[in-house]
Coordinates of C-alpha atoms and ligand atoms in Angstrom, one line a residue:
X1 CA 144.6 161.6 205.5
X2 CA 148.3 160.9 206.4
X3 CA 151.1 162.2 205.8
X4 CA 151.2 160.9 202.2
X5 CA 148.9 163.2 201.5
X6 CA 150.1 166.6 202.9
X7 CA 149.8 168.5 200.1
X8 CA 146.6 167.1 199.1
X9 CA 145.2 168.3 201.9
X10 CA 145.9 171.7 202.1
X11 CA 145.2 171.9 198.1
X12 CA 141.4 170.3 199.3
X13 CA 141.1 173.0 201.9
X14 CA 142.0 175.9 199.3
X15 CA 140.1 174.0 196.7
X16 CA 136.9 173.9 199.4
X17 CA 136.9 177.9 200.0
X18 CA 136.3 178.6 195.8
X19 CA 135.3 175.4 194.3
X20 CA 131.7 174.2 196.0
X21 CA 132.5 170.6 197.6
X22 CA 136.4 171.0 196.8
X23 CA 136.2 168.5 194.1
X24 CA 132.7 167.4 192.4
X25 CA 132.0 164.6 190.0
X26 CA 133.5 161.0 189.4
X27 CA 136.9 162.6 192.0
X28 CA 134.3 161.9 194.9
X29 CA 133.5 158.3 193.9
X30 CA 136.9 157.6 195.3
X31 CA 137.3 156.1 198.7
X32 CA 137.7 158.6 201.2
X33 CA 141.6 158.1 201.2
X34 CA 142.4 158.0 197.9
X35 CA 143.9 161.1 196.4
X36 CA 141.7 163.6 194.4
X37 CA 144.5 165.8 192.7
X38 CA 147.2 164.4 189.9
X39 CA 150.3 166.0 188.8
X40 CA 151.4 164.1 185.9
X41 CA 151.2 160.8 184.2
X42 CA 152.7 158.4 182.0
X43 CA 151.8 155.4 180.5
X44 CA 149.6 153.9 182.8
X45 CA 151.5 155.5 185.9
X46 CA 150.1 158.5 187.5
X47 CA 151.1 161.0 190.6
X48 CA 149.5 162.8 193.0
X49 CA 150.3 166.4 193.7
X50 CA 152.4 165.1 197.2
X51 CA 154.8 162.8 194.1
X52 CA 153.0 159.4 195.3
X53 CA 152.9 157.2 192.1
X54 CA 150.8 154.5 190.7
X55 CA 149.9 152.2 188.5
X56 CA 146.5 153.4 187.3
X57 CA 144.1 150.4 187.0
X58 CA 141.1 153.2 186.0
X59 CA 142.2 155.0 183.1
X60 CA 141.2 158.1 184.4
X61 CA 137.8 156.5 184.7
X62 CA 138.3 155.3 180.8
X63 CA 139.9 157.8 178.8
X64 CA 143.3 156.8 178.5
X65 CA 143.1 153.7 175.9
X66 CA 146.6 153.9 175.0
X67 CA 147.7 155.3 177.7
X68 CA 148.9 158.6 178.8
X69 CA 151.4 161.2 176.5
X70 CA 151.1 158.0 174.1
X71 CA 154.1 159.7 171.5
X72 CA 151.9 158.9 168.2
X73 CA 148.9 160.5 169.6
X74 CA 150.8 163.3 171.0
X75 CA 152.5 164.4 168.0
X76 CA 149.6 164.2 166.3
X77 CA 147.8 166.4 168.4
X78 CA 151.1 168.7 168.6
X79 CA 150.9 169.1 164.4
X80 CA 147.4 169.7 164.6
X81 CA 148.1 172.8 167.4
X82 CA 151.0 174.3 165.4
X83 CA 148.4 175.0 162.6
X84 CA 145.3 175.9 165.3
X85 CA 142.5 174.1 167.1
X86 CA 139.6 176.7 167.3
X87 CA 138.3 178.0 164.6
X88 CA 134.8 179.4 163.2
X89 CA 133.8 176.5 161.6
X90 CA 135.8 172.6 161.1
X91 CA 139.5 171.3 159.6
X92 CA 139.5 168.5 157.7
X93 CA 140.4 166.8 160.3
X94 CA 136.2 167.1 161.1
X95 CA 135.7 165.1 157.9
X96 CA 139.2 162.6 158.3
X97 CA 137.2 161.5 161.9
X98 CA 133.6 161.4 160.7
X99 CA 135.3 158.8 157.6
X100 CA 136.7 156.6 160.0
X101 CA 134.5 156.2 162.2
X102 CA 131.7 155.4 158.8
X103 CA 134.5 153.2 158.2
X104 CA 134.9 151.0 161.3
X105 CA 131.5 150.9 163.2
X106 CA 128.9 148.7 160.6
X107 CA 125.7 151.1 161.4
X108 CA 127.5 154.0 160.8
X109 CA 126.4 155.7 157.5
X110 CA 127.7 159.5 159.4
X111 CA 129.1 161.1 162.3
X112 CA 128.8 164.0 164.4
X113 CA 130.7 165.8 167.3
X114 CA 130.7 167.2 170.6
X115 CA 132.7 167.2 173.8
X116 CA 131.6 165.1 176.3
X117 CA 129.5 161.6 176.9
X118 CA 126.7 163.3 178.1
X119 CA 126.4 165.6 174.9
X120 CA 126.7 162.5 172.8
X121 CA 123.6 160.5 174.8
X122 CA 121.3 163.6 174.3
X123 CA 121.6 163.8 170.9
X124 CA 120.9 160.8 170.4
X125 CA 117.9 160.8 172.3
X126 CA 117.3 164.2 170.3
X127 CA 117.8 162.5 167.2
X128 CA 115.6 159.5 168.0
X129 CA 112.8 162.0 169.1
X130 CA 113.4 164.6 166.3
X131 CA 112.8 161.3 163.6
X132 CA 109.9 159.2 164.8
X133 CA 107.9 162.7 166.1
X134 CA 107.7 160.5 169.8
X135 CA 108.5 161.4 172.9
X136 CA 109.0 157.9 175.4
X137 CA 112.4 156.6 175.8
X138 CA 113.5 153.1 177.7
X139 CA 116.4 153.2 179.8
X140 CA 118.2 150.6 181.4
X141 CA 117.5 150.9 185.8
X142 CA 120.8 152.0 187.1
X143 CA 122.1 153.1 184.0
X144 CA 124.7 156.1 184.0
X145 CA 124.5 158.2 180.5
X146 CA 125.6 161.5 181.9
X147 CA 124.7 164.0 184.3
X148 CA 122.6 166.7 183.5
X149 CA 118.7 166.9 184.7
X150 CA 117.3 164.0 182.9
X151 CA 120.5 161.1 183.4
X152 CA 122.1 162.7 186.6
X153 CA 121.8 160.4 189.6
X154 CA 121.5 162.6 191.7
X155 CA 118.2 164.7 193.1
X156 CA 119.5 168.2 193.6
X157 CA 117.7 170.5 190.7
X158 CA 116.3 167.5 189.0
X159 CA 112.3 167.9 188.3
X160 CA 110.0 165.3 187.5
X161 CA 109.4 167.1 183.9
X162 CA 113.0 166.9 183.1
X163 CA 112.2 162.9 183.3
X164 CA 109.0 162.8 182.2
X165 CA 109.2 160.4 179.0
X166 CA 111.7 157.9 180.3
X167 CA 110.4 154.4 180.8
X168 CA 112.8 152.1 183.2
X169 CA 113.8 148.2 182.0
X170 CA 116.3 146.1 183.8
X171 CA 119.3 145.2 181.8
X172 CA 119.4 141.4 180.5
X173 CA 115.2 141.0 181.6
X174 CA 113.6 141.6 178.0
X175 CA 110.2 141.3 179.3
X176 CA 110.9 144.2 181.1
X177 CA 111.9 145.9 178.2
X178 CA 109.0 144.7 176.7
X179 CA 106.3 145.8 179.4
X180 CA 108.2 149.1 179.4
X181 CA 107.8 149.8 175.5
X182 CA 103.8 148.7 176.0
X183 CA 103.8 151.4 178.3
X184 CA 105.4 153.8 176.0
X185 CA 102.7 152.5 173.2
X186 CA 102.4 154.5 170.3
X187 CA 104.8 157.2 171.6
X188 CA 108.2 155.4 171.7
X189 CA 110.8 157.1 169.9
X190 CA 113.8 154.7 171.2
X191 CA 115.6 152.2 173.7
X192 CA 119.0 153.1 175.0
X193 CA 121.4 150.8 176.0
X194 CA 124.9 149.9 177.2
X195 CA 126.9 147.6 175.7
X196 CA 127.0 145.7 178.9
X197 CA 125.6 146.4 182.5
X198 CA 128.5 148.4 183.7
X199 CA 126.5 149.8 186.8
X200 CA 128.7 151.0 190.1
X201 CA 128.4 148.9 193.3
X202 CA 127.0 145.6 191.5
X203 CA 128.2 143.2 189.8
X204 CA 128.2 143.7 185.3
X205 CA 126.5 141.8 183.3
X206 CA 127.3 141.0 179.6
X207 CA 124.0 140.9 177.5
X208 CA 122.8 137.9 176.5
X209 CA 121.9 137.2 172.9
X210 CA 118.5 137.2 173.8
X211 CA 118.4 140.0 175.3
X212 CA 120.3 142.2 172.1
X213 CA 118.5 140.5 169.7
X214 CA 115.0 140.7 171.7
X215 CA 115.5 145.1 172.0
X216 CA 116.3 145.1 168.6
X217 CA 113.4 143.3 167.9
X218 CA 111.3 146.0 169.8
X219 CA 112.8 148.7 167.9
X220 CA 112.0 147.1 164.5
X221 CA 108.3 146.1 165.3
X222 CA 107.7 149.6 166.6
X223 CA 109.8 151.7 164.0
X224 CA 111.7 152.6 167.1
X225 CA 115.5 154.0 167.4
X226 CA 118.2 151.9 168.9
X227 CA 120.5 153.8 170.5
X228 CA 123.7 152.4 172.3
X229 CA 126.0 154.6 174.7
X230 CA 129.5 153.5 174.1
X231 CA 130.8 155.8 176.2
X232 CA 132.5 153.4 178.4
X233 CA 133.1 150.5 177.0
X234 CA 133.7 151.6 173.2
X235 CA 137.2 150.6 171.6
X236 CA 137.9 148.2 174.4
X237 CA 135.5 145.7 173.7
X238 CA 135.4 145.8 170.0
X239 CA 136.8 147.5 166.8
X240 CA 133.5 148.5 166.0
X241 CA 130.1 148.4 167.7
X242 CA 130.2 146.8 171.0
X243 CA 127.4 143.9 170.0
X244 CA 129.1 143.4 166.5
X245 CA 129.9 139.7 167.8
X246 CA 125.7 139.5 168.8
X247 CA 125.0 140.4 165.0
X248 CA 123.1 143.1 166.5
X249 CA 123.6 146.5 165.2
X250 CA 122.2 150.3 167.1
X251 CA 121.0 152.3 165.0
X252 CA 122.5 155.2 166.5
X253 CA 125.7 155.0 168.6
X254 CA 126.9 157.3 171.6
X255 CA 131.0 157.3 171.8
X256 CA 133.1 159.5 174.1
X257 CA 135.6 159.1 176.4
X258 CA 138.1 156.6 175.0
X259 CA 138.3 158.2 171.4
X260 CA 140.7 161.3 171.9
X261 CA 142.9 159.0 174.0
X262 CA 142.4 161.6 176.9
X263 CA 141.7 164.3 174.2
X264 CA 137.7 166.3 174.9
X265 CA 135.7 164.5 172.0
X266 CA 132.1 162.4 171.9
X267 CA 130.5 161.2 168.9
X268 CA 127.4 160.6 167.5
X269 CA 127.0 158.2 164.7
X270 CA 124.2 157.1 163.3
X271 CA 122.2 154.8 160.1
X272 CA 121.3 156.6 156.9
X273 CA 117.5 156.5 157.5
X274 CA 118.4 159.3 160.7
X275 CA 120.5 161.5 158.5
X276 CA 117.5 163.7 157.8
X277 CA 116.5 163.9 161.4
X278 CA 120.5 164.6 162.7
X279 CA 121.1 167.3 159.9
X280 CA 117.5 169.3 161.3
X281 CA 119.0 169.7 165.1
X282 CA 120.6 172.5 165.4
X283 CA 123.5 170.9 167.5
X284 CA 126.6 172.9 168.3
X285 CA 129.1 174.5 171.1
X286 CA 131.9 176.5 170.8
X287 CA 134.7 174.1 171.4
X288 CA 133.5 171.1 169.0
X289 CA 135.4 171.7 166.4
X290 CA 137.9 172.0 167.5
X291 CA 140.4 170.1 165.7
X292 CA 143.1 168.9 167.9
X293 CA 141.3 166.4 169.6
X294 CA 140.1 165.0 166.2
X295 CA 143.7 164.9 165.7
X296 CA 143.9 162.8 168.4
X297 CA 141.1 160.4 168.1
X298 CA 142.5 159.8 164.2
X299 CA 145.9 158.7 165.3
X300 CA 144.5 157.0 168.4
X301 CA 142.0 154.9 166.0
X302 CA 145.0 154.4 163.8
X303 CA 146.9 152.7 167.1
X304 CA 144.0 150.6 168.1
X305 CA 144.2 148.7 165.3
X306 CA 147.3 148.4 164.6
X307 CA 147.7 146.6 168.0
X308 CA 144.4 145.0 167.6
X309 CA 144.0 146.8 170.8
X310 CA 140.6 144.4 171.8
X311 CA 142.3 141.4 172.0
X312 CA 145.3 142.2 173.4
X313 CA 143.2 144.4 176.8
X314 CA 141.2 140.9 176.8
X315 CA 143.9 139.1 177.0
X316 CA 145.8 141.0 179.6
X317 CA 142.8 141.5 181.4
X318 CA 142.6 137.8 182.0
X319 CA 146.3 138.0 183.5
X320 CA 145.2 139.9 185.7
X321 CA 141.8 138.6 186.2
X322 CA 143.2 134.9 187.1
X323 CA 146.3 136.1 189.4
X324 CA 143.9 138.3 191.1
X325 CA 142.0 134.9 191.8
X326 CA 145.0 133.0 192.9
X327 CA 145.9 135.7 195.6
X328 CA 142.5 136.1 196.8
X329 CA 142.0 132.2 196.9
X330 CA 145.6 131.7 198.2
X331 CA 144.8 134.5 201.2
X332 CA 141.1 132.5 202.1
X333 CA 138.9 135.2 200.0
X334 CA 136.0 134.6 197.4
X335 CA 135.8 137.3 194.7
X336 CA 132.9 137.9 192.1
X337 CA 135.1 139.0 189.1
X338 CA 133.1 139.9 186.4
X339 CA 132.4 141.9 183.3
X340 CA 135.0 141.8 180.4
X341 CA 138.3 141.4 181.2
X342 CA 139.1 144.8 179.9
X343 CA 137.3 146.6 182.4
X344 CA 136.6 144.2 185.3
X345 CA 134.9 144.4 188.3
X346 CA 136.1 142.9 191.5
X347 CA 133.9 142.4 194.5
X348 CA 134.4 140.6 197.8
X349 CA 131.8 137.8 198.8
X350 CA 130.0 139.2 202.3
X351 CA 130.8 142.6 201.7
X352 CA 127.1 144.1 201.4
X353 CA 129.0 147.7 202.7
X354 CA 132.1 147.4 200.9
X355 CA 134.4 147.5 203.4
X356 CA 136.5 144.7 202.7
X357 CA 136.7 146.1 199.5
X358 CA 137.3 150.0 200.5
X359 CA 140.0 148.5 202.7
X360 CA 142.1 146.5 200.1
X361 CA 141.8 149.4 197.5
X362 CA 143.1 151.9 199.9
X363 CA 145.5 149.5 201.3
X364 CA 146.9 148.4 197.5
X365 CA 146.7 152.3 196.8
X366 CA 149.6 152.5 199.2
X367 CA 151.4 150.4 197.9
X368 CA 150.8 152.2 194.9
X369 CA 148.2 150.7 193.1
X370 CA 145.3 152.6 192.0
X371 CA 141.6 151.5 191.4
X372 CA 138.1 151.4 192.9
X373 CA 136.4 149.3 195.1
X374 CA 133.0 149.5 193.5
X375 CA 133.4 150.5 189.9
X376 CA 135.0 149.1 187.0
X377 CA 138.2 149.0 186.4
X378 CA 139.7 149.9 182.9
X379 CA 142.7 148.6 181.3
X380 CA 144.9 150.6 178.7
X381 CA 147.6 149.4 176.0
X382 CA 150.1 150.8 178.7
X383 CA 148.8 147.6 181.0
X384 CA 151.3 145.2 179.6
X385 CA 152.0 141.7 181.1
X386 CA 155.0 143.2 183.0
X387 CA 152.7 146.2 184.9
X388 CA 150.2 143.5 185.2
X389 CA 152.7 141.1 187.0
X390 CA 153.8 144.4 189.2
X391 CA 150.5 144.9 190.0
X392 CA 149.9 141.4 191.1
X393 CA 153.2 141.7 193.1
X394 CA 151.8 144.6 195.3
X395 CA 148.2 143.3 195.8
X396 CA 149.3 140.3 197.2
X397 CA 150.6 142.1 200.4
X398 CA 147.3 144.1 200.1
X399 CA 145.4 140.5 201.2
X400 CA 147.9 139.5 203.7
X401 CA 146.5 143.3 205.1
X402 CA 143.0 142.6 204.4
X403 CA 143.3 139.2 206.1
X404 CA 145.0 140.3 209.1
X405 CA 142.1 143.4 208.8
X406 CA 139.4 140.8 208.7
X407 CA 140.8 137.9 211.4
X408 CA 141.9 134.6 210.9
X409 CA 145.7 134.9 210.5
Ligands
PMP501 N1 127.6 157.2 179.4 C1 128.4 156.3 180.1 C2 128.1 154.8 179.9 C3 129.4 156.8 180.9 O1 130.2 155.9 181.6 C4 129.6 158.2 180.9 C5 130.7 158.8 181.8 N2 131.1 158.0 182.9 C6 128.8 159.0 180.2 C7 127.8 158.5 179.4 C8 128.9 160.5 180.3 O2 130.1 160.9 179.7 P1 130.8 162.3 180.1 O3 131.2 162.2 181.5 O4 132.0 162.4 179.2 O5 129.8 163.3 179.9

């Protein structure tokens, strides 16, 4: 680290003597010189503890839809914490959320909540379990839905039991998915997917129609649950349910991260015929109902469609997606952009190690943009054409660097 990152520093080095590793979790995924310790935020903008700012191309890794201390969401949640947050049991606010969600997503017929993604992905597979009396699950290879023993990809702790009735497909190949649910035979309770392939290091895949339809297909023919994690993707691509424009509904859905606007709250919701099954769980923890981040999710809900919030990320997205070509073209460099344009993912041609990558995000983080070289990106309502244009202002400098880094200048 530089001096940019003074402070930084010396907080790690505290942070390393009582926290094991420092910082754990998705702070680590950074590139070694990217900063692991905010101050405050704005909009999209964001500074470190030494006051370096940037325009913040990961949302906090998704969270911030709107972007941050969005006023409407704010003052929501500020009415709701004048007249409390935790209490013994739920506001009304618990039932306000649950309606809108029923409202908005088309399988919906309920809701339920919790805190984070993960809680959200485990009840569903709970829920899938508790209603057909099976035990196999399908997952997608590669697929993140959380980290705790049975989804964590990592190996510390993990034991083979805690994965015992998961059955791997690959995203996009439905024989796969269809070998893997043979396998499962007579004992799978459910498939779980993403809404796209939104693995790190690779490049995304959007489903093909095939491929939606064909799982659904398998979960009908064996009286199976389909269950989709939203976590990540959920409000950006779609009002609704992710595959709404495939026709192809879950049967349960996973949300989280986006919902609260930055807010702690995950959802479960789920068809009618998986009422019974959700209401026999006994599900709980002592912070979900807490009522200021349904606060939160309502108003931010509220926003997202009032700026038909989809449309306008896709759109932006592909402002930035086609200026990021010109520059990379313009400066001799072949980029795979894909995924949607609301969360893109940019990777170099001929960079199996990512280190023309790692070098363009940590050079474009000093000129104070701020993403990752190997996982998506995520745009906010804060992104506007303007910080978009700014953003393309500073990365071109960053491949002028990553030119002169690589030769041929
Ligand atoms: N599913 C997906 C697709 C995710 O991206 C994440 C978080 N990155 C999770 C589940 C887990 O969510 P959380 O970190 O809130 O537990």
């Amino acid at each position: 680290m530089d001096d940019r990152f003074r402070i930084h520093d010396q907080l790690m080095e505290r942070a390393k003597r009582v926290v094991p590793g420092g910082v754990y979790g998705h702070a680590v995924l950074a590139p070694p010189r990217h900063p692991r310790f905010f101050s405050e935020g704005r909009g999209c903008r964001v500074k470190d503890v030494d006051g370096n700012e940037y325009i913040d191309l990961m949302c906090s890794f998704g969270p911030n839809l709107l972007g941050m201390q969005h006023e409407a969401v704010e003052r929501a949640a500020a009415g709701q914490r004048r007249l409390g947050n935790c209490f013994a049991g739920p506001t009304e606010r618990w039932v306000e959320l649950a309606e809108a969600l029923t409202e908005r997503i088309a399988h919906a017929d309920w809701a339920m909540f919790q805190k984070n993604g993960t809680d959200a992905t485990t009840l569903c597979m709970t829920i899938a379990r508790a209603a057909t009396g099976r035990r196999k699950i399908l997952l997608a290879e590669g697929a993140y839905h959380g980290a705790i023993p049975w989804c964590t990809p990592s190996a510390g702790g993990v034991l083979p039991e805690d994965r015992a009735h998961l059955l791997y497909y690959r995203f996009n190949d439905l024989d796969s998915a269809r070998a893997a649910a043979r396998e499962a035979g007579s004992d799978l309770a459910g498939i779980m997917v993403s809404p796209f392939r939104h693995d790190a290091f690779v490049d995304q895949e959007m489903p093909s129609p095939e491929f939606a339809r064909g799982l659904r297909g398998i979960c009908d023919e064996h009286d199976a649950v389909l269950m989709m994690d939203e976590v990540r993707a959920g409000l950006r691509l779609a009002r609704g349910s992710s595959w709404e424009h495939l026709g192809v509904e879950p049967d349960l859905g996973a949300w989280g991260k986006s919902l609260g606007n930055g807010y702690p709250i995950s959802a479960v919701v789920g068809r009618e015929s998986l009422r019974d099954a959700a209401a026999s769980i006994y599900s709980t923890g002592s912070f979900w109902y807490s009522a200021v981040p349904m606060a939160a999710a309502l108003e931010c809900l509220r926003v997202v469609d009032e700026l038909d919030l989809p449309t306008r990320l896709e759109q932006n997205g592909a402002r930035l997606r086609a200026g990021i070509h010109g520059l990379a073209s313009s400066h001799g460099f072949s980029l795979r952009q894909t995924g949607p344009s609301q969360m893109p993912q940019i990777l170099f041609e001929d960079d199996a190690d990512f280190r023309k990558g790692s070098f363009f995000a940590e050079d474009a983080l000093a000129r104070g943009v701020y993403f990752h070289p190997f996982h998506n990106m995520f745009l906010s309502a804060a992104h506007t054409e303007e910080v978009i244009d700014e953003c393309l202002e500073r990365l071109g400098p960053a491949f002028s660097a990553l030119r002169r880094e690589v030769g041929g200048d």
